[in-house]
């Protein structure tokens, strides 16, 4: 049976081509990964939020759980998602092989999220919730059941966790598993298929229920609640206007409505954009420095190099503030470069591409002492090895073996076993110690040569500027 997807959930692992094509195909909402644990932020979240809202779609954020401190995770989720009054906020409660959140922690997460936002979020889960809901006490179970359930179930029918009478959203397929369709226009899966979801009512109902409401809301799928309980919220267009107005209105707009985004939220979005740009430049063999959301000289140099190589008219930004002014144009140029066949990479000169020694030394001066260290260590290892061979006479080795066999029983009987061991070591032929030294020098030579090779390759590809 073919399903009708109304909501897609994606992350940076998916490629977005055109949300307008997705909306035209009948998809009403996007739920995007914003964060994970207490410190990971999805780099594409902020940019795609603007794109989805511009396409007239509902916008939501999900947080992938781990077993760390719940309060820290909630704070990080809110910071990364930068929610306004129309943003759906979801806890992704599924198996995390590295660090699982318990059901009790999930309830604590949802309680704290409601306290901070003044409205309920939703919970995404499948087997994880089915297997753990029975561990909750009555009060925690009742509170959990008052939330909307976004069910993960790839079988032919929806199988609900104990206590839930209905799902709110049903993720019926992911990674190409489950009923068709497995893809929609405008978004490319990072694997065999997208995560797609059905909603059983009309678009107006989804929009009304989307962001949730305060503690008075009664979930439409919970056994605890018996009525619809949907509340009205501002449209996605109003949310987009609120984002644009935040910079202009400043503190006055923030004090006028508790739901308006703050400048801090805009900063978080810009930092996410910067991280995404640095990651894309790195893939093109530019070197923006450490892959994080911080501005620095290497970041400025990489961006300026890209703009120069593309022959664009974008003014190279010299600061984070200047980056914010040109980031949309920069991201558009990056997208054009990535869409070329073959994809654009940093151009290099013939001397660079050939790994010319003088060019390598000019671009990466540290390669010179590394190469010198390799040569010295290599020759020293060779010389030391042959010295050991020269001095290692067979009668010496035989004498050492005879000494060992004659004294091997002394160790257990001697009270001064340390001096005995010292005596043994003193009898080891000098040639053996020289061989060990040769092995150490050989390792140093190998490590130095490996460094030279890596530096040379970076120069050849243009990654070393």
Coordinates of C-alpha atoms in Angstrom, one line a residue:
X1 CA 0.0 0.0 0.0
X2 CA 1.4 3.4 -1.0
X3 CA 1.6 6.0 1.7
X4 CA 1.2 9.8 1.4
X5 CA 4.2 11.5 3.1
X6 CA 3.3 14.8 4.7
X7 CA 6.4 15.4 6.8
X8 CA 10.1 14.6 6.2
X9 CA 12.8 14.4 8.8
X10 CA 16.3 15.0 7.7
X11 CA 19.8 16.0 8.9
X12 CA 23.1 17.2 7.4
X13 CA 23.5 13.6 6.0
X14 CA 20.8 14.5 3.4
X15 CA 21.2 16.8 0.5
X16 CA 18.6 19.5 0.0
X17 CA 18.1 20.6 -3.6
X18 CA 14.8 22.6 -3.5
X19 CA 12.3 22.6 -0.7
X20 CA 9.8 24.2 -3.0
X21 CA 9.7 21.0 -5.1
X22 CA 9.2 19.1 -1.9
X23 CA 6.3 21.3 -0.9
X24 CA 4.8 21.1 -4.3
X25 CA 4.8 17.3 -4.0
X26 CA 2.5 17.6 -1.0
X27 CA 4.9 17.6 1.9
X28 CA 3.7 20.0 4.6
X29 CA 6.5 20.0 7.2
X30 CA 10.2 19.4 7.9
X31 CA 11.7 18.2 11.1
X32 CA 15.4 18.7 11.1
X33 CA 18.1 17.4 13.5
X34 CA 19.4 20.3 15.5
X35 CA 21.5 18.7 18.2
X36 CA 22.8 15.6 19.9
X37 CA 23.8 15.0 23.5
X38 CA 25.2 18.1 25.3
X39 CA 27.5 19.4 22.6
X40 CA 26.9 18.5 19.0
X41 CA 25.1 20.9 16.6
X42 CA 23.9 20.0 13.1
X43 CA 25.7 22.4 10.8
X44 CA 22.9 22.7 8.2
X45 CA 20.0 23.3 10.6
X46 CA 19.9 27.1 10.5
X47 CA 20.3 27.5 6.7
X48 CA 17.6 24.9 5.9
X49 CA 15.2 26.5 8.4
X50 CA 15.1 29.6 6.3
X51 CA 14.8 27.6 3.1
X52 CA 11.9 25.5 4.4
X53 CA 10.0 28.5 5.8
X54 CA 10.5 30.4 2.6
X55 CA 8.9 27.4 0.8
X56 CA 5.8 27.7 3.0
X57 CA 6.6 24.6 5.1
X58 CA 6.2 23.9 8.8
X59 CA 9.5 23.7 10.7
X60 CA 10.5 21.5 13.6
X61 CA 13.7 20.4 15.4
X62 CA 14.7 17.1 17.0
X63 CA 17.4 16.3 19.6
X64 CA 19.1 13.0 19.5
X65 CA 19.4 11.6 23.0
X66 CA 22.3 10.3 25.0
X67 CA 22.7 9.3 28.6
X68 CA 24.4 12.5 29.8
X69 CA 23.0 15.2 32.0
X70 CA 19.4 16.0 31.1
X71 CA 19.5 19.7 32.0
X72 CA 22.6 20.2 29.8
X73 CA 20.9 18.5 26.9
X74 CA 17.8 20.5 27.2
X75 CA 19.7 23.8 27.3
X76 CA 21.8 22.8 24.3
X77 CA 18.7 21.7 22.3
X78 CA 17.1 25.1 22.9
X79 CA 20.2 27.0 22.0
X80 CA 20.8 25.0 18.8
X81 CA 17.1 24.9 17.7
X82 CA 16.5 28.6 18.5
X83 CA 12.7 27.9 18.6
X84 CA 10.0 30.5 18.1
X85 CA 6.4 30.0 18.9
X86 CA 5.7 27.9 15.8
X87 CA 8.7 25.5 16.0
X88 CA 8.0 21.9 16.8
X89 CA 10.4 20.6 19.4
X90 CA 11.0 16.8 19.6
X91 CA 13.0 14.4 21.7
X92 CA 14.4 11.6 19.6
X93 CA 14.3 8.7 22.1
X94 CA 15.8 5.8 20.3
X95 CA 18.7 3.4 20.8
X96 CA 22.1 5.1 21.1
X97 CA 24.8 2.5 21.0
X98 CA 27.3 4.7 22.8
X99 CA 25.1 6.1 25.6
X100 CA 21.4 5.4 26.0
X101 CA 19.0 7.8 27.7
X102 CA 16.7 6.0 30.2
X103 CA 12.9 6.3 30.1
X104 CA 13.0 8.2 33.3
X105 CA 15.6 10.6 31.8
X106 CA 13.3 11.1 28.8
X107 CA 10.4 12.1 31.1
X108 CA 12.7 14.5 32.9
X109 CA 13.9 15.9 29.5
X110 CA 10.2 16.5 28.4
X111 CA 9.3 18.1 31.8
X112 CA 12.2 20.5 31.7
X113 CA 11.6 21.3 28.0
X114 CA 8.0 22.2 28.8
X115 CA 9.1 24.4 31.8
X116 CA 11.5 26.4 29.6
X117 CA 9.3 26.7 26.6
X118 CA 5.9 27.0 28.3
X119 CA 4.5 24.3 25.9
X120 CA 4.9 20.6 25.4
X121 CA 7.2 19.1 22.9
X122 CA 6.7 15.7 21.2
X123 CA 8.5 12.3 21.5
X124 CA 9.9 10.3 18.6
X125 CA 10.4 6.6 19.3
X126 CA 9.7 3.0 18.4
X127 CA 11.1 -0.1 20.0
X128 CA 13.0 1.9 22.6
X129 CA 9.8 3.3 24.1
X130 CA 7.9 0.1 23.8
X131 CA 10.6 -1.7 25.7
X132 CA 11.1 0.9 28.5
X133 CA 7.7 2.5 29.2
X134 CA 6.9 -0.2 31.7
X135 CA 9.8 0.9 33.9
X136 CA 8.1 4.2 34.7
X137 CA 6.1 4.9 37.7
X138 CA 2.4 5.9 37.3
X139 CA 3.0 9.6 37.5
X140 CA 5.8 9.6 35.0
X141 CA 3.9 7.3 32.6
X142 CA 0.9 9.6 32.8
X143 CA 3.0 12.6 32.0
X144 CA 4.7 10.9 29.1
X145 CA 1.3 9.8 27.6
X146 CA 0.2 13.4 27.5
X147 CA 2.6 14.0 24.7
X148 CA 2.2 13.6 21.0
X149 CA 3.8 10.4 19.7
X150 CA 5.8 10.4 16.6
X151 CA 6.0 6.7 16.0
X152 CA 8.9 4.9 14.2
X153 CA 7.5 1.7 12.7
X154 CA 8.6 0.3 9.3
X155 CA 6.1 -2.6 9.2
X156 CA 2.8 -2.7 7.4
X157 CA 0.8 -1.4 10.3
X158 CA 1.5 1.0 13.3
X159 CA 2.2 -0.9 16.5
X160 CA 1.9 1.5 19.4
X161 CA 3.7 1.5 22.8
X162 CA 1.6 0.5 25.8
X163 CA -0.8 3.3 26.8
X164 CA -0.9 5.2 23.5
X165 CA -4.2 5.0 21.6
X166 CA -2.9 6.7 18.4
X167 CA 0.2 8.1 16.8
X168 CA 0.5 11.7 15.9
X169 CA 3.0 11.2 13.1
X170 CA 4.0 7.8 11.8
X171 CA 7.5 7.4 10.3
X172 CA 6.7 4.5 8.0
X173 CA 10.0 4.3 6.1
X174 CA 13.6 5.0 6.5
X175 CA 16.8 3.9 4.6
X176 CA 14.5 2.4 1.9
X177 CA 12.9 0.0 4.4
X178 CA 9.1 0.0 4.8
X179 CA 6.2 0.8 2.5
X180 CA 6.6 3.1 -0.6
X181 CA 7.3 5.8 -1.5
X182 CA 10.8 6.1 -0.1
X183 CA 11.8 9.4 -1.5
X184 CA 10.2 12.8 -2.4
X185 CA 11.4 15.5 -4.8
X186 CA 13.8 18.2 -3.7
X187 CA 15.7 16.2 -1.1
X188 CA 18.3 13.5 -1.7
X189 CA 18.8 10.7 0.8
X190 CA 22.2 10.0 2.1
X191 CA 21.5 6.3 1.7
X192 CA 18.8 4.2 0.1
X193 CA 15.8 6.3 1.1
X194 CA 14.5 9.3 3.2
X195 CA 12.7 9.2 6.5
X196 CA 9.1 9.9 5.6
X197 CA 6.0 10.3 7.7
X198 CA 2.3 10.3 7.4
X199 CA -0.3 12.4 9.1
X200 CA -3.9 11.3 9.1
X201 CA -5.7 14.7 9.1
X202 CA -5.6 17.8 6.9
X203 CA -3.0 20.4 6.6
X204 CA -4.9 23.0 8.7
X205 CA -5.1 20.5 11.6
X206 CA -1.3 19.7 11.4
X207 CA -0.5 23.4 11.4
X208 CA -2.7 24.0 14.4
X209 CA -1.2 21.1 16.4
X210 CA 2.4 21.5 15.1
X211 CA 4.2 23.5 17.8
X212 CA 2.2 22.2 20.8
X213 CA 0.7 24.2 23.6
X214 CA 1.1 24.7 27.3
X215 CA 0.5 22.3 30.1
X216 CA -3.3 22.5 29.5
X217 CA -3.0 20.7 26.1
X218 CA -4.5 17.2 25.9
X219 CA -2.8 15.0 23.4
X220 CA -5.0 13.5 20.7
X221 CA -3.4 10.1 20.9
X222 CA -3.0 9.7 24.7
X223 CA -5.3 7.4 26.7
X224 CA -5.1 10.0 29.5
X225 CA -6.6 12.8 27.3
X226 CA -9.9 12.4 25.6
X227 CA -10.4 15.5 23.4
X228 CA -8.6 17.0 20.5
X229 CA -6.8 19.7 22.5
X230 CA -5.3 21.4 19.5
X231 CA -4.4 25.1 19.9
X232 CA -3.8 27.8 17.3
X233 CA -0.4 29.2 16.6
X234 CA 1.3 31.8 14.3
X235 CA 1.9 30.6 10.8
X236 CA 5.3 29.8 9.4
X237 CA 5.3 33.2 7.6
X238 CA 5.0 35.0 10.9
X239 CA 7.9 33.0 12.2
X240 CA 10.0 34.1 9.3
X241 CA 9.1 37.7 9.9
X242 CA 9.9 37.4 13.5
X243 CA 13.4 36.1 12.6
X244 CA 13.9 39.1 10.3
X245 CA 12.6 41.5 12.8
X246 CA 14.9 40.3 15.7
X247 CA 18.0 42.1 14.4
X248 CA 16.1 45.4 13.7
X249 CA 13.9 45.6 16.8
X250 CA 16.6 44.4 19.3
X251 CA 15.8 44.3 22.9
X252 CA 12.5 46.2 22.4
X253 CA 11.0 43.4 20.3
X254 CA 12.3 40.8 22.7
X255 CA 10.6 42.4 25.6
X256 CA 7.4 42.8 23.6
X257 CA 6.8 39.1 23.1
X258 CA 8.4 36.2 24.9
X259 CA 8.3 34.1 21.8
X260 CA 10.4 36.4 19.6
X261 CA 13.9 35.1 18.7
X262 CA 16.7 36.8 20.4
X263 CA 20.0 38.1 18.9
X264 CA 21.7 35.2 20.6
X265 CA 19.6 32.8 18.5
X266 CA 20.7 34.7 15.4
X267 CA 24.4 34.3 16.5
X268 CA 23.9 30.6 16.9
X269 CA 22.4 30.3 13.4
X270 CA 25.3 32.3 11.9
X271 CA 27.8 30.1 13.7
X272 CA 26.2 27.1 12.3
X273 CA 26.4 28.6 8.8
X274 CA 30.1 29.3 9.4
X275 CA 30.8 25.7 10.4
X276 CA 29.0 24.5 7.3
X277 CA 31.0 26.8 5.0
X278 CA 34.3 25.6 6.6
X279 CA 33.3 22.0 6.2
X280 CA 32.5 22.5 2.5
X281 CA 35.7 24.4 1.9
X282 CA 37.7 21.6 3.5
X283 CA 36.1 19.2 1.1
X284 CA 37.4 21.3 -1.8
X285 CA 41.0 21.1 -0.4
X286 CA 41.0 24.6 1.1
X287 CA 42.3 24.8 4.7
X288 CA 39.9 26.8 6.9
X289 CA 41.7 25.7 10.1
X290 CA 39.9 23.7 12.8
X291 CA 36.4 22.6 11.8
X292 CA 34.4 24.5 14.3
X293 CA 32.1 27.6 14.4
X294 CA 34.9 30.1 15.2
X295 CA 36.3 32.8 13.0
X296 CA 40.0 33.0 12.5
X297 CA 42.8 34.0 10.1
X298 CA 42.9 30.6 8.4
X299 CA 39.1 30.7 7.9
X300 CA 39.4 34.2 6.3
X301 CA 42.3 33.0 4.1
X302 CA 40.4 29.9 2.9
X303 CA 37.3 31.9 2.0
X304 CA 39.3 34.6 0.2
X305 CA 41.2 31.9 -1.7
X306 CA 37.9 30.3 -2.8
X307 CA 36.4 33.6 -3.9
X308 CA 39.6 34.4 -5.9
X309 CA 39.8 31.0 -7.5
X310 CA 36.1 31.2 -8.6
X311 CA 36.6 34.7 -9.9
X312 CA 33.5 35.9 -8.1
X313 CA 32.5 39.4 -7.1
X314 CA 32.0 38.6 -3.5
X315 CA 34.0 40.8 -1.1
X316 CA 36.2 38.6 1.0
X317 CA 35.1 38.9 4.6
X318 CA 37.8 40.0 7.1
X319 CA 35.7 39.4 10.2
X320 CA 32.8 37.3 11.4
X321 CA 30.4 40.3 11.1
X322 CA 31.5 40.7 7.5
X323 CA 31.0 37.0 6.9
X324 CA 27.4 37.3 8.0
X325 CA 26.9 40.0 5.4
X326 CA 28.1 37.8 2.5
X327 CA 27.3 34.3 3.7
X328 CA 24.3 33.8 1.5
X329 CA 26.2 34.7 -1.6
X330 CA 29.1 32.6 -0.5
X331 CA 26.9 29.6 0.1
X332 CA 25.3 30.0 -3.3
X333 CA 28.7 30.0 -4.9
X334 CA 29.7 26.9 -3.0
X335 CA 26.6 25.2 -4.2
X336 CA 27.4 26.0 -7.8
X337 CA 30.9 24.7 -7.3
X338 CA 29.7 21.5 -5.8
X339 CA 27.2 21.0 -8.6
X340 CA 29.9 21.1 -11.3
X341 CA 30.9 17.9 -13.0
X342 CA 33.3 16.9 -11.8
X343 CA 32.9 18.9 -8.5
X344 CA 35.1 21.9 -8.2
X345 CA 38.3 21.5 -6.1
X346 CA 41.0 24.1 -5.4
X347 CA 43.1 24.5 -8.5
X348 CA 46.8 24.0 -8.2
X349 CA 49.9 24.9 -10.3
X350 CA 51.8 22.2 -12.3
X351 CA 54.7 22.5 -9.8
X352 CA 52.3 21.9 -6.9
X353 CA 50.6 19.0 -8.6
X354 CA 54.0 17.3 -9.4
X355 CA 55.1 17.6 -5.8
X356 CA 58.2 19.7 -6.9
X357 CA 60.6 19.7 -3.9
X358 CA 61.3 23.4 -4.0
X359 CA 57.6 24.2 -4.2
X360 CA 56.9 22.0 -1.3
X361 CA 59.6 23.7 0.7
X362 CA 58.2 27.1 -0.1
X363 CA 54.6 26.3 0.7
X364 CA 55.4 24.1 3.7
X365 CA 58.8 25.0 5.2
X366 CA 58.2 22.4 8.0
X367 CA 58.7 19.7 5.3
X368 CA 62.4 20.6 5.1
X369 CA 63.4 19.7 8.7
X370 CA 61.1 16.7 8.5
X371 CA 62.9 15.4 5.4
X372 CA 66.2 16.2 7.0
X373 CA 65.2 14.2 10.1
X374 CA 64.2 11.3 7.9
X375 CA 67.5 11.2 6.1
X376 CA 69.5 11.5 9.2
X377 CA 67.5 8.8 11.1
X378 CA 67.5 6.5 8.1
X379 CA 71.3 6.7 7.6
X380 CA 71.9 6.4 11.3
X381 CA 69.6 3.3 11.4
X382 CA 71.5 1.7 8.6
X383 CA 74.9 2.4 10.0
X384 CA 73.8 1.2 13.5
X385 CA 72.4 -2.0 12.1
X386 CA 75.6 -2.9 10.3
X387 CA 77.6 -1.9 13.3
X388 CA 75.6 -4.4 15.3
X389 CA 76.1 -7.1 12.7
X390 CA 79.9 -6.4 12.7
X391 CA 80.1 -6.7 16.5
X392 CA 77.7 -9.6 16.8
X393 CA 79.9 -12.6 16.6
X394 CA 78.4 -16.0 17.0
X395 CA 80.6 -16.9 20.0
X396 CA 79.3 -13.9 21.9
X397 CA 75.7 -14.9 21.4
X398 CA 76.6 -18.5 22.4
X399 CA 78.3 -17.2 25.6
X400 CA 75.3 -15.2 26.5
X401 CA 73.0 -18.2 26.0
X402 CA 75.3 -20.4 28.1
X403 CA 75.3 -17.8 30.9
X404 CA 71.5 -17.7 30.8
X405 CA 71.1 -21.5 31.0
X406 CA 73.6 -21.7 33.8
X407 CA 71.9 -19.1 35.9
X408 CA 68.2 -19.3 35.1
X409 CA 67.4 -21.0 38.4
X410 CA 69.1 -18.4 40.5
X411 CA 66.2 -15.9 40.1
X412 CA 63.7 -17.7 42.3
X413 CA 66.2 -18.5 45.0
X414 CA 68.0 -15.2 45.3
X415 CA 66.7 -12.7 47.8
X416 CA 68.4 -9.9 45.8
X417 CA 66.8 -10.7 42.5
X418 CA 67.2 -7.2 41.2
X419 CA 70.9 -7.4 41.3
X420 CA 70.7 -10.8 39.7
X421 CA 68.6 -9.3 36.8
X422 CA 71.1 -6.5 36.5
X423 CA 73.8 -9.1 36.2
X424 CA 72.0 -10.8 33.4
X425 CA 71.5 -7.5 31.5
X426 CA 75.1 -6.7 31.9
X427 CA 76.0 -9.9 30.1
X428 CA 73.8 -9.2 27.1
X429 CA 76.1 -8.6 24.2
X430 CA 76.5 -5.0 23.2
X431 CA 75.5 -5.9 19.7
X432 CA 72.0 -6.6 20.8
X433 CA 71.6 -3.2 22.4
X434 CA 72.9 -1.7 19.2
X435 CA 70.3 -3.6 17.3
X436 CA 67.6 -2.2 19.5
X437 CA 68.9 1.3 18.9
X438 CA 68.8 0.7 15.2
X439 CA 65.2 -0.3 15.5
X440 CA 64.4 2.9 17.3
X441 CA 66.1 5.0 14.7
X442 CA 64.3 3.2 11.9
X443 CA 61.0 4.0 13.6
X444 CA 62.0 7.7 13.8
X445 CA 62.9 7.6 10.1
X446 CA 59.6 6.0 9.2
X447 CA 57.6 8.6 11.1
X448 CA 59.5 11.5 9.6
X449 CA 59.0 10.1 6.1
X450 CA 55.3 9.7 6.7
X451 CA 55.1 13.3 7.8
X452 CA 56.9 14.4 4.6
X453 CA 54.5 12.4 2.5
X454 CA 51.5 13.8 4.1
X455 CA 52.8 17.4 3.8
X456 CA 53.7 16.8 0.1
X457 CA 50.2 15.4 -0.6
X458 CA 48.6 18.4 1.0
X459 CA 50.7 20.8 -1.1
X460 CA 49.9 18.8 -4.3
X461 CA 46.2 18.9 -3.7
X462 CA 46.1 22.6 -2.5
X463 CA 45.0 21.7 1.0
X464 CA 48.3 23.3 2.3
X465 CA 48.1 27.0 1.4

